[in-house]
Coordinates of C-alpha atoms in Angstrom, one line a residue:
Chain U
X1 CA -0.8 -1.0 3.3
X2 CA 2.7 -2.5 3.8
X3 CA 1.5 -6.0 2.9
X4 CA -0.3 -4.6 -0.1
X5 CA 2.9 -2.9 -1.4
X6 CA 4.9 -6.1 -0.7
X7 CA 2.5 -8.3 -2.6
X8 CA 2.6 -5.8 -5.6
X9 CA 6.4 -5.8 -5.3
X10 CA 6.5 -9.6 -5.6
X11 CA 4.3 -9.5 -8.6
X12 CA 6.5 -6.8 -10.1
X13 CA 9.6 -8.9 -9.6
X14 CA 7.9 -12.0 -11.1
X15 CA 6.7 -10.2 -14.1
X16 CA 10.2 -8.8 -14.8
X17 CA 11.8 -12.3 -14.5
X18 CA 9.2 -13.8 -16.9
X19 CA 9.4 -10.9 -19.3
X20 CA 13.2 -11.1 -19.4
X21 CA 13.1 -14.8 -20.0
X22 CA 10.6 -14.3 -22.9
X23 CA 12.8 -11.7 -24.5
X24 CA 16.0 -13.7 -24.0
X25 CA 14.5 -16.9 -25.5
X26 CA 13.1 -14.9 -28.5
X27 CA 16.5 -13.3 -29.2
X28 CA 18.2 -16.7 -28.8
X29 CA 16.0 -18.1 -31.6
X30 CA 17.5 -15.6 -34.1
X31 CA 19.4 -17.7 -36.7
X32 CA 23.0 -16.8 -37.4
X33 CA 25.9 -15.7 -35.3
X34 CA 26.4 -12.0 -34.7
X35 CA 30.2 -12.4 -34.6
X36 CA 30.4 -14.0 -38.1
X37 CA 27.8 -11.6 -39.4
X38 CA 30.0 -8.7 -38.3
X39 CA 33.3 -10.1 -39.7
X40 CA 31.8 -11.3 -43.0
X41 CA 32.0 -14.7 -44.6
X42 CA 35.7 -14.9 -45.1
X43 CA 36.7 -14.3 -41.5
X44 CA 39.2 -16.8 -39.9
X45 CA 37.5 -19.1 -37.3
X46 CA 39.8 -17.9 -34.5
X47 CA 39.0 -14.3 -35.2
X48 CA 35.3 -15.1 -35.0
X49 CA 35.9 -17.0 -31.7
X50 CA 37.9 -14.1 -30.3
X51 CA 35.1 -11.7 -31.1
X52 CA 32.5 -14.1 -29.7
X53 CA 34.3 -14.1 -26.4
X54 CA 34.7 -10.3 -26.5
X55 CA 30.9 -9.8 -27.1
X56 CA 30.1 -12.2 -24.3
X57 CA 28.5 -14.8 -26.6
X58 CA 30.3 -17.8 -25.1
X59 CA 28.9 -20.2 -22.6
X60 CA 25.6 -22.1 -22.4
X61 CA 22.2 -20.2 -22.8
X62 CA 21.5 -20.2 -19.0
X63 CA 25.0 -18.8 -18.3
X64 CA 24.4 -16.1 -20.9
X65 CA 21.0 -15.3 -19.5
X66 CA 22.4 -14.9 -16.0
X67 CA 25.3 -12.8 -17.3
X68 CA 22.8 -10.5 -19.2
X69 CA 20.5 -10.1 -16.2
X70 CA 23.4 -9.7 -13.7
X71 CA 25.0 -7.1 -16.0
X72 CA 21.7 -5.2 -16.4
X73 CA 21.3 -5.1 -12.6
X74 CA 24.7 -3.4 -12.4
X75 CA 23.9 -1.0 -15.2
X76 CA 25.9 -2.9 -17.7
X77 CA 23.7 -3.6 -20.8
X78 CA 26.5 -5.2 -22.8
X79 CA 28.3 -3.8 -25.8
X80 CA 26.7 -2.9 -29.1
X81 CA 27.9 -5.1 -31.9
X82 CA 27.9 -2.3 -34.4
X83 CA 28.7 0.8 -32.4
X84 CA 31.3 -0.9 -30.3
X85 CA 30.1 1.2 -27.4
X86 CA 28.4 0.1 -24.2
X87 CA 24.6 -0.1 -24.8
X88 CA 24.0 1.7 -21.5
X89 CA 25.7 4.8 -23.0
X90 CA 23.6 4.6 -26.2
X91 CA 20.4 4.1 -24.2
X92 CA 21.2 7.1 -21.9
X93 CA 21.8 9.3 -24.8
X94 CA 18.6 8.2 -26.5
X95 CA 16.6 8.5 -23.4
X96 CA 17.4 12.2 -23.3
X97 CA 15.1 12.4 -26.3
X98 CA 12.5 9.7 -25.7
X99 CA 11.8 10.4 -22.0
X100 CA 11.1 14.2 -22.4
X101 CA 9.0 13.3 -25.5
X102 CA 6.8 10.8 -23.5
X103 CA 6.5 13.2 -20.6
X104 CA 5.5 16.1 -22.8
X105 CA 2.9 14.0 -24.6
X106 CA 1.5 12.7 -21.3
X107 CA 1.2 16.1 -19.8
X108 CA -0.3 17.6 -23.0
X109 CA -2.9 14.8 -23.3
X110 CA -3.8 15.1 -19.6
X111 CA -4.0 18.9 -19.7
X112 CA -6.3 18.7 -22.7
X113 CA -8.4 15.7 -21.7
X114 CA -9.4 16.6 -18.1
X115 CA -10.9 20.0 -18.8
X116 CA -12.5 18.8 -22.1
X117 CA -14.0 15.7 -20.4
X118 CA -15.2 17.8 -17.5
X119 CA -16.8 20.3 -19.9
X120 CA -18.5 17.6 -21.9
X121 CA -20.0 16.1 -18.7
X122 CA -21.2 19.4 -17.4
X123 CA -23.0 20.0 -20.8
X124 CA -24.3 16.5 -21.0
X125 CA -26.6 16.0 -24.0
X126 CA -26.0 19.6 -25.2
X127 CA -24.2 20.7 -28.4
X128 CA -20.9 21.1 -26.5
X129 CA -21.1 17.5 -25.3
X130 CA -22.0 16.3 -28.8
X131 CA -19.1 18.2 -30.4
X132 CA -16.6 16.8 -27.9
X133 CA -17.9 13.2 -28.4
X134 CA -17.7 13.6 -32.1
X135 CA -14.3 15.1 -32.2
X136 CA -12.9 12.5 -29.7
X137 CA -14.4 9.7 -31.8
X138 CA -12.5 11.2 -34.8
X139 CA -9.3 11.7 -32.7
X140 CA -9.3 8.0 -31.7
X141 CA -9.5 7.0 -35.4
X142 CA -6.6 9.1 -36.6
X143 CA -3.3 7.2 -36.8
X144 CA -0.8 9.4 -34.9
X145 CA 1.9 9.1 -37.4
X146 CA -0.4 10.3 -40.2
X147 CA -1.4 13.2 -37.9
X148 CA 2.3 13.8 -37.5
X149 CA 2.8 14.0 -41.2
X150 CA 0.0 16.5 -41.6
X151 CA 1.4 18.6 -38.8
X152 CA 4.7 18.7 -40.6
X153 CA 3.0 19.9 -43.8
X154 CA 1.1 22.6 -42.0
X155 CA 3.5 23.9 -39.4
X156 CA 6.9 23.0 -40.9
X157 CA 6.5 23.2 -44.6
X158 CA 3.8 25.8 -45.0
X159 CA 4.1 28.0 -42.0
X160 CA 7.8 27.3 -41.2
X161 CA 7.2 27.6 -37.5
X162 CA 8.9 24.3 -36.6
X163 CA 11.6 22.2 -38.3
X164 CA 10.3 19.1 -40.1
X165 CA 12.5 16.8 -38.1
X166 CA 15.8 16.1 -36.4
X167 CA 16.9 17.1 -32.9
X168 CA 19.5 19.7 -32.1
X169 CA 20.6 18.2 -28.8
X170 CA 20.1 19.6 -25.3
X171 CA 23.6 21.2 -25.3
X172 CA 22.3 23.5 -28.0
X173 CA 19.9 25.0 -25.5
X174 CA 16.7 23.9 -23.9
X175 CA 14.4 26.0 -26.1
X176 CA 15.4 24.7 -29.5
X177 CA 15.2 21.1 -28.1
X178 CA 11.7 21.6 -26.7
X179 CA 10.7 23.2 -30.0
X180 CA 11.9 20.1 -31.9
X181 CA 9.9 17.9 -29.6
X182 CA 6.7 20.0 -29.8
X183 CA 5.2 18.6 -33.0
X184 CA 6.0 15.0 -32.1
X185 CA 4.5 15.5 -28.7
X186 CA 1.3 17.0 -30.1
X187 CA 1.0 14.1 -32.6
X188 CA 1.5 11.6 -29.8
X189 CA -0.9 13.3 -27.5
X190 CA -4.0 13.6 -29.8
X191 CA -5.3 10.0 -29.7
X192 CA -4.4 9.7 -26.0
X193 CA -6.2 12.9 -25.2
X194 CA -9.3 11.7 -27.1
X195 CA -9.5 8.4 -25.2
X196 CA -8.8 10.1 -21.9
X197 CA -11.4 12.9 -22.4
X198 CA -14.0 10.2 -23.0
X199 CA -13.0 8.3 -19.8
X200 CA -13.0 11.6 -17.9
X201 CA -16.5 12.4 -19.2
X202 CA -18.0 9.1 -18.2
X203 CA -16.2 9.1 -14.9
X204 CA -17.5 12.5 -14.0
X205 CA -21.1 11.5 -15.1
X206 CA -20.9 8.5 -12.9
X207 CA -19.8 10.6 -9.9
X208 CA -22.5 13.2 -10.6
X209 CA -25.1 10.4 -10.2
X210 CA -23.9 9.8 -6.6
X211 CA -26.0 10.7 -3.6
X212 CA -23.3 13.0 -2.1
X213 CA -23.5 15.2 -5.1
X214 CA -27.2 15.7 -4.5
X215 CA -26.4 16.4 -0.9
X216 CA -23.8 19.0 -2.0
X217 CA -26.3 20.6 -4.3
X218 CA -29.1 20.5 -1.7
X219 CA -26.9 22.2 0.9
X220 CA -26.7 25.1 -1.5
X221 CA -23.4 24.7 -3.4
X222 CA -23.4 26.0 -6.9
X223 CA -23.2 23.6 -9.8
X224 CA -19.7 24.9 -10.5
X225 CA -18.5 24.4 -6.9
X226 CA -20.0 20.9 -6.8
X227 CA -18.3 20.0 -10.0
X228 CA -14.8 21.3 -9.0
X229 CA -14.9 20.5 -5.3
X230 CA -16.7 17.2 -5.2
X231 CA -17.0 15.6 -8.6
X232 CA -13.5 16.4 -10.1
X233 CA -11.4 14.7 -7.4
X234 CA -13.5 11.5 -7.2
X235 CA -13.7 11.3 -11.0
X236 CA -9.9 11.5 -11.3
X237 CA -9.3 8.1 -9.7
X238 CA -10.3 5.9 -12.7
X239 CA -8.6 8.5 -15.0
X240 CA -5.4 7.8 -13.2
X241 CA -5.5 4.1 -14.1
X242 CA -6.2 4.8 -17.7
X243 CA -3.2 7.2 -17.8
X244 CA -1.1 4.3 -16.5
X245 CA -2.5 1.9 -19.0
X246 CA -1.9 4.4 -21.8
X247 CA 1.7 4.6 -21.0
X248 CA 2.4 1.5 -22.9
X249 CA 0.6 2.8 -25.9
X250 CA 2.6 6.0 -25.6
X251 CA 5.8 4.1 -25.7
X252 CA 4.7 2.2 -28.7
X253 CA 3.5 5.4 -30.4
X254 CA 6.8 7.1 -29.6
X255 CA 8.7 4.5 -31.4
X256 CA 6.8 5.2 -34.6
X257 CA 6.6 9.0 -34.1
X258 CA 10.4 9.2 -33.6
X259 CA 10.7 7.7 -37.1
X260 CA 8.5 10.3 -38.6
X261 CA 10.5 13.2 -37.2
X262 CA 14.0 11.5 -37.4
X263 CA 14.4 11.9 -33.7
X264 CA 17.4 10.1 -32.2
X265 CA 15.4 8.3 -29.5
X266 CA 15.0 4.8 -28.3
X267 CA 12.6 3.9 -31.1
X268 CA 15.1 4.7 -33.8
X269 CA 17.8 2.9 -31.8
X270 CA 15.7 -0.3 -31.9
X271 CA 15.1 0.0 -35.6
X272 CA 18.7 0.5 -36.4
X273 CA 19.4 -2.5 -34.1
X274 CA 17.0 -4.6 -36.2
X275 CA 18.4 -3.6 -39.6
X276 CA 22.0 -4.0 -38.5
X277 CA 21.2 -7.2 -36.6
X278 CA 22.6 -5.6 -33.4
X279 CA 20.6 -7.9 -31.2
X280 CA 22.1 -6.9 -27.9
X281 CA 20.7 -3.4 -28.5
X282 CA 17.3 -4.8 -29.4
X283 CA 17.3 -7.1 -26.4
X284 CA 18.3 -4.5 -23.9
X285 CA 16.1 -1.7 -25.3
X286 CA 13.0 -4.0 -25.5
X287 CA 13.7 -5.1 -21.9
X288 CA 14.0 -1.5 -20.8
X289 CA 10.7 -0.6 -22.5
X290 CA 8.9 -3.5 -20.9
X291 CA 10.4 -2.7 -17.6
X292 CA 9.1 0.9 -17.9
X293 CA 5.6 -0.3 -18.6
X294 CA 5.6 -2.8 -15.8
X295 CA 7.0 -0.2 -13.4
X296 CA 4.4 2.4 -14.3
X297 CA 1.6 -0.1 -13.8
X298 CA 3.1 -1.0 -10.4
X299 CA 3.2 2.7 -9.4
X300 CA -0.4 3.1 -10.5
X301 CA -1.4 0.1 -8.4
X302 CA 0.3 1.6 -5.4
X303 CA -1.2 5.0 -6.0
X304 CA -4.6 3.3 -6.3
X305 CA -3.9 1.6 -3.0
X306 CA -3.4 4.9 -1.3
X307 CA -6.5 6.4 -3.0
X308 CA -8.8 3.5 -2.4
X309 CA -8.3 1.7 0.9
X310 CA -10.7 -1.1 -0.1
X311 CA -8.1 -2.4 -2.6
X312 CA -5.4 -3.0 0.0
X313 CA -7.4 -5.9 1.5
X314 CA -7.2 -8.1 -1.6
Chain R
X1 CA -30.9 13.0 -24.2
X2 CA -29.3 9.7 -25.0
X3 CA -27.3 9.3 -28.3
X4 CA -29.7 8.1 -31.0
X5 CA -28.1 4.7 -31.4
X6 CA -29.5 3.4 -34.7
X7 CA -27.9 6.4 -36.4
X8 CA -24.4 5.7 -35.2
X9 CA -24.8 2.0 -35.9
X10 CA -26.1 2.6 -39.4
X11 CA -23.4 5.1 -40.2
X12 CA -20.7 2.8 -38.8
X13 CA -22.0 -0.2 -40.7
X14 CA -22.3 1.8 -43.9
X15 CA -18.6 3.0 -43.6
X16 CA -17.4 -0.5 -42.8
X17 CA -19.4 -2.0 -45.6
X18 CA -18.0 0.5 -48.1
X19 CA -14.4 -0.5 -47.3
X20 CA -15.2 -4.2 -47.1
X21 CA -16.9 -4.0 -50.5
X22 CA -13.9 -2.2 -51.9
X23 CA -11.6 -4.9 -50.6
X24 CA -13.7 -7.7 -52.0
X25 CA -14.2 -5.9 -55.3
X26 CA -10.4 -5.6 -55.6
X27 CA -10.1 -9.4 -55.7
X28 CA -11.8 -9.4 -59.1
X29 CA -11.6 -5.9 -60.4
X30 CA -9.7 -2.7 -59.9
X31 CA -9.9 0.5 -62.1
X32 CA -6.3 0.0 -63.1
X33 CA -3.7 -2.7 -62.6
X34 CA -1.6 -2.1 -59.5
X35 CA 1.3 -4.2 -60.6
X36 CA 2.0 -2.2 -63.7
X37 CA 4.3 0.8 -63.4
X38 CA 3.6 3.7 -65.7
X39 CA 6.3 6.3 -65.0
X40 CA 5.0 8.7 -67.7
X41 CA 1.7 9.0 -65.8
X42 CA 3.3 9.4 -62.3
X43 CA 2.2 11.8 -59.6
X44 CA -1.0 12.9 -61.3
X45 CA -3.3 14.9 -59.1
X46 CA -6.8 13.5 -58.5
X47 CA -9.3 13.9 -61.3
X48 CA -9.2 12.9 -65.0
X49 CA -8.4 9.4 -66.1
X50 CA -7.2 8.4 -62.6
X51 CA -10.0 9.4 -60.3
X52 CA -7.8 9.8 -57.2
X53 CA -4.5 10.5 -59.1
X54 CA -1.4 8.3 -59.4
X55 CA 1.6 7.7 -57.2
X56 CA 5.3 8.1 -57.9
X57 CA 5.3 4.9 -60.0
X58 CA 2.2 6.0 -62.0
X59 CA 0.0 3.5 -60.2
X60 CA -3.7 4.4 -59.8
X61 CA -4.3 5.5 -56.3
X62 CA -7.9 4.3 -56.2
X63 CA -6.8 0.8 -57.2
X64 CA -3.9 0.9 -54.6
X65 CA -6.3 2.0 -51.9
X66 CA -8.7 -0.9 -52.8
X67 CA -6.0 -3.5 -52.6
X68 CA -4.6 -1.8 -49.5
X69 CA -8.0 -2.2 -47.9
X70 CA -7.8 -5.9 -48.6
X71 CA -4.4 -6.1 -46.8
X72 CA -5.5 -4.1 -43.8
X73 CA -8.8 -5.9 -43.4
X74 CA -7.2 -9.4 -43.9
X75 CA -4.5 -8.7 -41.4
X76 CA -6.9 -7.3 -38.8
X77 CA -9.5 -10.0 -39.2
X78 CA -7.0 -12.9 -38.9
X79 CA -5.4 -11.1 -35.9
X80 CA -8.9 -10.8 -34.2
X81 CA -9.4 -14.5 -35.0
X82 CA -6.2 -15.5 -33.3
X83 CA -7.0 -13.4 -30.3
X84 CA -10.5 -14.9 -30.0
X85 CA -9.3 -18.5 -30.6
X86 CA -6.7 -18.2 -27.8
X87 CA -8.3 -15.7 -25.5
X88 CA -11.9 -16.9 -25.3
X89 CA -11.0 -20.5 -24.1
X90 CA -8.5 -19.1 -21.6
X91 CA -11.1 -16.7 -20.3
X92 CA -13.8 -19.4 -20.0
X93 CA -11.3 -21.6 -18.2
X94 CA -10.3 -18.9 -15.8
X95 CA -13.9 -18.1 -15.0
X96 CA -14.8 -21.8 -14.5
X97 CA -11.9 -22.0 -12.0
X98 CA -12.6 -18.6 -10.5
X99 CA -10.2 -18.0 -7.6
X100 CA -8.2 -21.1 -8.4
X101 CA -4.7 -21.6 -9.6
X102 CA -5.6 -21.7 -13.2
X103 CA -7.5 -18.4 -12.9
X104 CA -4.5 -16.8 -11.3
X105 CA -2.2 -18.1 -13.9
X106 CA -4.3 -16.9 -16.8
X107 CA -4.6 -13.5 -15.2
X108 CA -0.9 -13.1 -14.5
X109 CA -0.1 -14.2 -18.0
X110 CA -2.5 -11.6 -19.3
X111 CA -0.8 -8.9 -17.3
X112 CA 2.5 -10.0 -18.7
X113 CA 1.4 -9.8 -22.3
X114 CA -0.1 -6.4 -21.6
X115 CA 3.4 -5.2 -20.6
X116 CA 4.5 -5.8 -24.2
X117 CA 2.8 -3.2 -26.4
X118 CA 1.9 -4.7 -29.8
X119 CA 4.7 -2.8 -31.5
X120 CA 7.2 -4.2 -29.1
X121 CA 6.0 -7.8 -29.7
X122 CA 6.2 -7.0 -33.5
X123 CA 9.8 -5.7 -33.0
X124 CA 10.8 -8.9 -31.3
X125 CA 9.1 -11.1 -33.9
X126 CA 10.6 -9.1 -36.7
X127 CA 14.1 -9.3 -35.1
X128 CA 13.7 -13.1 -35.1
X129 CA 11.8 -13.9 -38.3
X130 CA 12.1 -10.8 -40.4
X131 CA 9.4 -8.4 -41.4
X132 CA 6.2 -9.7 -43.2
X133 CA 2.5 -9.3 -43.2
X134 CA 2.3 -12.7 -41.5
X135 CA 4.4 -11.6 -38.6
X136 CA 2.4 -8.5 -38.3
X137 CA -0.7 -10.7 -38.0
X138 CA 1.0 -12.8 -35.3
X139 CA 2.1 -9.8 -33.3
X140 CA -1.4 -8.2 -33.4
X141 CA -3.0 -11.6 -32.7
X142 CA -0.8 -12.1 -29.6
X143 CA -1.6 -8.7 -28.4
X144 CA -5.4 -9.4 -28.9
X145 CA -5.3 -12.6 -26.8
X146 CA -5.3 -11.1 -23.3
X147 CA -7.9 -8.6 -24.3
X148 CA -10.4 -11.4 -25.2
X149 CA -9.3 -13.5 -22.2
X150 CA -10.1 -10.6 -19.9
X151 CA -13.4 -9.7 -21.5
X152 CA -14.5 -13.4 -21.6
X153 CA -13.6 -13.9 -18.0
X154 CA -15.4 -10.8 -16.8
X155 CA -18.5 -11.6 -18.8
X156 CA -18.5 -15.3 -17.8
X157 CA -18.0 -14.6 -14.1
X158 CA -21.3 -12.6 -14.1
X159 CA -23.1 -15.3 -16.0
X160 CA -21.8 -18.0 -13.6
X161 CA -23.7 -16.3 -10.7
X162 CA -27.1 -16.7 -12.5
X163 CA -29.8 -19.1 -11.4
X164 CA -30.0 -21.0 -14.6
X165 CA -26.3 -22.0 -14.3
X166 CA -27.2 -23.5 -10.9
X167 CA -30.0 -25.4 -12.6
X168 CA -27.6 -26.7 -15.2
X169 CA -25.2 -27.8 -12.5
X170 CA -28.0 -29.6 -10.6
X171 CA -28.9 -31.4 -13.8
X172 CA -25.4 -32.8 -13.7
X173 CA -23.6 -30.8 -16.4
X174 CA -19.8 -30.3 -15.9
X175 CA -18.0 -27.0 -16.0
X176 CA -16.8 -27.5 -19.6
X177 CA -20.4 -28.2 -20.9
X178 CA -21.8 -25.3 -19.0
X179 CA -19.1 -23.0 -20.3
X180 CA -19.8 -24.0 -23.9
X181 CA -23.6 -24.4 -23.8
X182 CA -24.6 -21.7 -21.4
X183 CA -21.8 -19.2 -20.8
X184 CA -20.6 -18.7 -24.3
X185 CA -24.0 -17.9 -25.9
X186 CA -24.7 -15.4 -23.2
X187 CA -21.4 -13.5 -23.7
X188 CA -21.5 -13.7 -27.5
X189 CA -22.7 -10.1 -27.9
X190 CA -19.9 -8.9 -25.6
X191 CA -17.4 -10.7 -27.7
X192 CA -18.8 -9.4 -31.0
X193 CA -18.5 -5.8 -29.6
X194 CA -15.0 -6.4 -28.4
X195 CA -14.2 -8.0 -31.7
X196 CA -15.2 -4.9 -33.6
X197 CA -13.1 -2.7 -31.3
X198 CA -10.0 -5.0 -31.7
X199 CA -10.7 -5.0 -35.5
X200 CA -10.3 -1.3 -35.6
X201 CA -7.3 -1.3 -33.3
X202 CA -5.8 -4.0 -35.6
X203 CA -6.3 -1.8 -38.7
X204 CA -4.4 1.0 -36.8
X205 CA -1.7 -1.4 -35.7
X206 CA -1.2 -2.8 -39.2
X207 CA -0.9 0.7 -40.6
X208 CA 1.7 1.6 -38.0
X209 CA 3.7 -1.6 -38.4
X210 CA 3.7 -1.3 -42.2
X211 CA 4.6 2.4 -41.9
X212 CA 7.8 1.6 -40.1
X213 CA 8.5 -1.3 -42.4
X214 CA 7.6 -4.2 -40.0
X215 CA 4.4 -5.2 -41.7
X216 CA 3.4 -5.9 -45.3
X217 CA 6.4 -5.8 -47.7
X218 CA 6.4 -4.4 -51.2
X219 CA 5.0 -5.0 -53.7
X220 CA 1.9 -5.8 -51.6
X221 CA 0.1 -2.5 -51.3
X222 CA -0.9 -1.5 -47.8
X223 CA -2.1 1.8 -46.4
X224 CA 0.7 2.1 -44.0
X225 CA 3.3 1.5 -46.7
X226 CA 1.7 4.0 -49.0
X227 CA 2.0 6.6 -46.2
X228 CA 5.6 5.7 -45.7
X229 CA 6.3 6.1 -49.4
X230 CA 4.5 9.3 -49.6
X231 CA 6.5 11.0 -46.9
X232 CA 9.3 12.4 -49.0
X233 CA 6.8 13.7 -51.6
X234 CA 4.3 15.2 -49.3
X235 CA 5.2 18.8 -50.2
X236 CA 4.4 18.4 -54.0
X237 CA 2.0 15.5 -54.0
X238 CA 0.0 15.8 -50.8
X239 CA -2.8 13.5 -52.1
X240 CA -0.4 10.5 -51.7
X241 CA -0.4 11.1 -48.0
X242 CA -3.9 12.4 -47.5
X243 CA -5.8 9.6 -49.2
X244 CA -4.5 6.6 -47.4
X245 CA -4.8 8.5 -44.1
X246 CA -8.4 9.3 -44.8
X247 CA -9.0 5.6 -45.7
X248 CA -7.6 4.5 -42.4
X249 CA -9.6 7.1 -40.5
X250 CA -12.9 6.2 -42.2
X251 CA -12.4 2.5 -41.7
X252 CA -11.5 2.8 -38.0
X253 CA -14.3 5.3 -37.4
X254 CA -16.8 3.0 -39.1
X255 CA -15.7 0.1 -37.0
X256 CA -15.7 2.1 -33.8
X257 CA -19.2 3.5 -34.5
X258 CA -20.4 -0.1 -35.3
X259 CA -18.9 -1.4 -32.1
X260 CA -20.5 1.4 -29.9
X261 CA -23.8 1.0 -31.8
X262 CA -23.8 -2.8 -31.4
X263 CA -23.0 -2.6 -27.7
X264 CA -26.0 -0.5 -27.1
X265 CA -28.2 -2.3 -29.5
X266 CA -27.4 -6.0 -28.7
X267 CA -27.4 -5.7 -25.0
X268 CA -28.8 -2.7 -23.1
X269 CA -27.4 -4.1 -19.9
X270 CA -23.9 -3.3 -21.2
X271 CA -24.8 0.3 -21.7
X272 CA -22.2 2.4 -19.9
X273 CA -23.4 5.5 -18.1
X274 CA -22.8 7.8 -21.0

C-alpha cells in the first residue's frame, strides 16, 4: 500500500509541475505589459519600471516561474494588479463562497443520485425505472445555467422564497448565507445527479448479476436486505470514481453558476481578472482550480487503493 | 425488458435532423433578417407575425434560433473534428506501443489535460487571445482530444489481441499498417458513438462559454449569448430565456439518444449491462 501511495504521490507532483508550466507559459504569451497597462499610455518609463519591479515582473521567464512557484508554496500568490492586495487574501475570501457551494452541490447530487439509482435498479424494466431513465436523460441535456435562470424565475421572482442573487457574507449569519447558496447548489447538482444516478443504476445492476447475490438470496435474505447489505456497498465503488471525475465538471459549472447568481466566488474573480487584465489573479486562480482537480483525483486513487487491493499491485 | 432501441435511435435522429436542417436552412433563408433591428416591434410575445416572438432589438426569435443552431453546431462539429484528428492517432499510437514509453506518455498527457476542465482551458485561451467563437472551438477541441485518445486506445487494445491481427503480423505488416487497415475500421463504430456524445457535450460547452462571454461574440447569434442577453428581461419576456434553453435541451437530448441508440445498434458487444 505504501509503495502504491508513493507512486501516486510522484504522479501527483509531476502533474502539478507540468500543469504549472503550461499555465505559466500561456500567461507569458499574453501580449502587452501589465505595468504600462495599469499606468496608461502617458506614464513615464521610470514609473513603469518601478511598478514592474513592485509587481515582480522583472527577471527572465525561468526566474519569474521559480519565484511564482516558490511564492505559492509559501502561500504567497503574488499581488493583484488591480486590487493591490495579495491574491492569497482575495482567494481566501472567494473560497468562502465557492467551496461551500461545491460541497453543497456534491452532497446534494450524491444524496439524490444514490437512492434514485438504487430505486431504478430495483425496479429494472418497470415504469419506475423508465421514468428515472427518461428524467435523467433530460437532466443531462439541461444546461445548468439555464436551469439556474428558471429556478430564479420560479423561486425568486414568482414565489419570493429566495433572493435572485448576491451573497450576504458569512458574518451576516450562517442561515442567510446557506439560503443564498441553495438555488445555485440545486442548479449545479441537477446534471451531476442525473449522470450519477445512471452510473449508480448500472453499477447496482452489474453487482446484482454476481453469484454472491444469488447466494444471499438463496440463503433466505429478502430482496431488500440483499440490496442494502450486499449490493449497495459493492456498487458504490465505481460511483466513487465518478464522483471524483465529476469534481472538475463541478468546478467548471460553479464558475458559470456564480455568474448567474452574482456570487462573489472564485469564478467571478477569474472573470474580473480577465476583463481587467489582472493576469496574476487569473494565473493563480487557474492553478488553484487545477490543483484542486488533480488533488481530488489523487485522493480518489488512494481511496480506490484501499477499497480494491488488486489495484495496489500495478 | 430491454429498451426498444430503434425508438430511441429514431427519436434522437429526428431531433438532431430537425436542428441540423434549421441550421442549414438558415444559410439560405430565415423568416426574418437577423441583422436588421426593429425597435418598434421589440419584445413581442410568440404568435402573430413573428411565430416565436421578438427579442429586445425586435429581431425575430425563430430566425435567431436558426442562426444560433448554425453557430452551436459548427463550433461543436469542428471541436469534435479537432479532438478526433489529434486523439485518434495518439490512441492508436499508444495501443500499438502498449506498455511502452509512448503509451505511458500519451496516458499521462491525457490525465494532465483532464485536470483542466474545458472552461478552464477556455479561460486561459481567452486571457491570452481574447474571446471569440474560434477560441471556444479550440478550447472544446483540446478538451475532446484526451477523450478520443482514451476511447481509441481502449478499443484498439482489445482488437490487438484478436487472431486476425496475429495473421496480419505474420504476413509482414507493420504496426502502422495494422493500425490503419485493421484496428481503425474495427473501432469506427466506437468512435462514431463517442463522437455523438462529444458533439452534445460540445453544444453544452459552447452555450456555457458564450453565456459567460467567452464564446461567440455579437453580432453573431448564439444560443448561449441569447440566454445571457435575456437574463435581465426574464421577468417580463420569459420567452427570450425559455426558447434558446429548449433549443439546447432538444439538440443535446437528440444527440444523446442518437449516441445511445447507435451504440446498441452498431455493435451489440458494446452494450452495457443496462
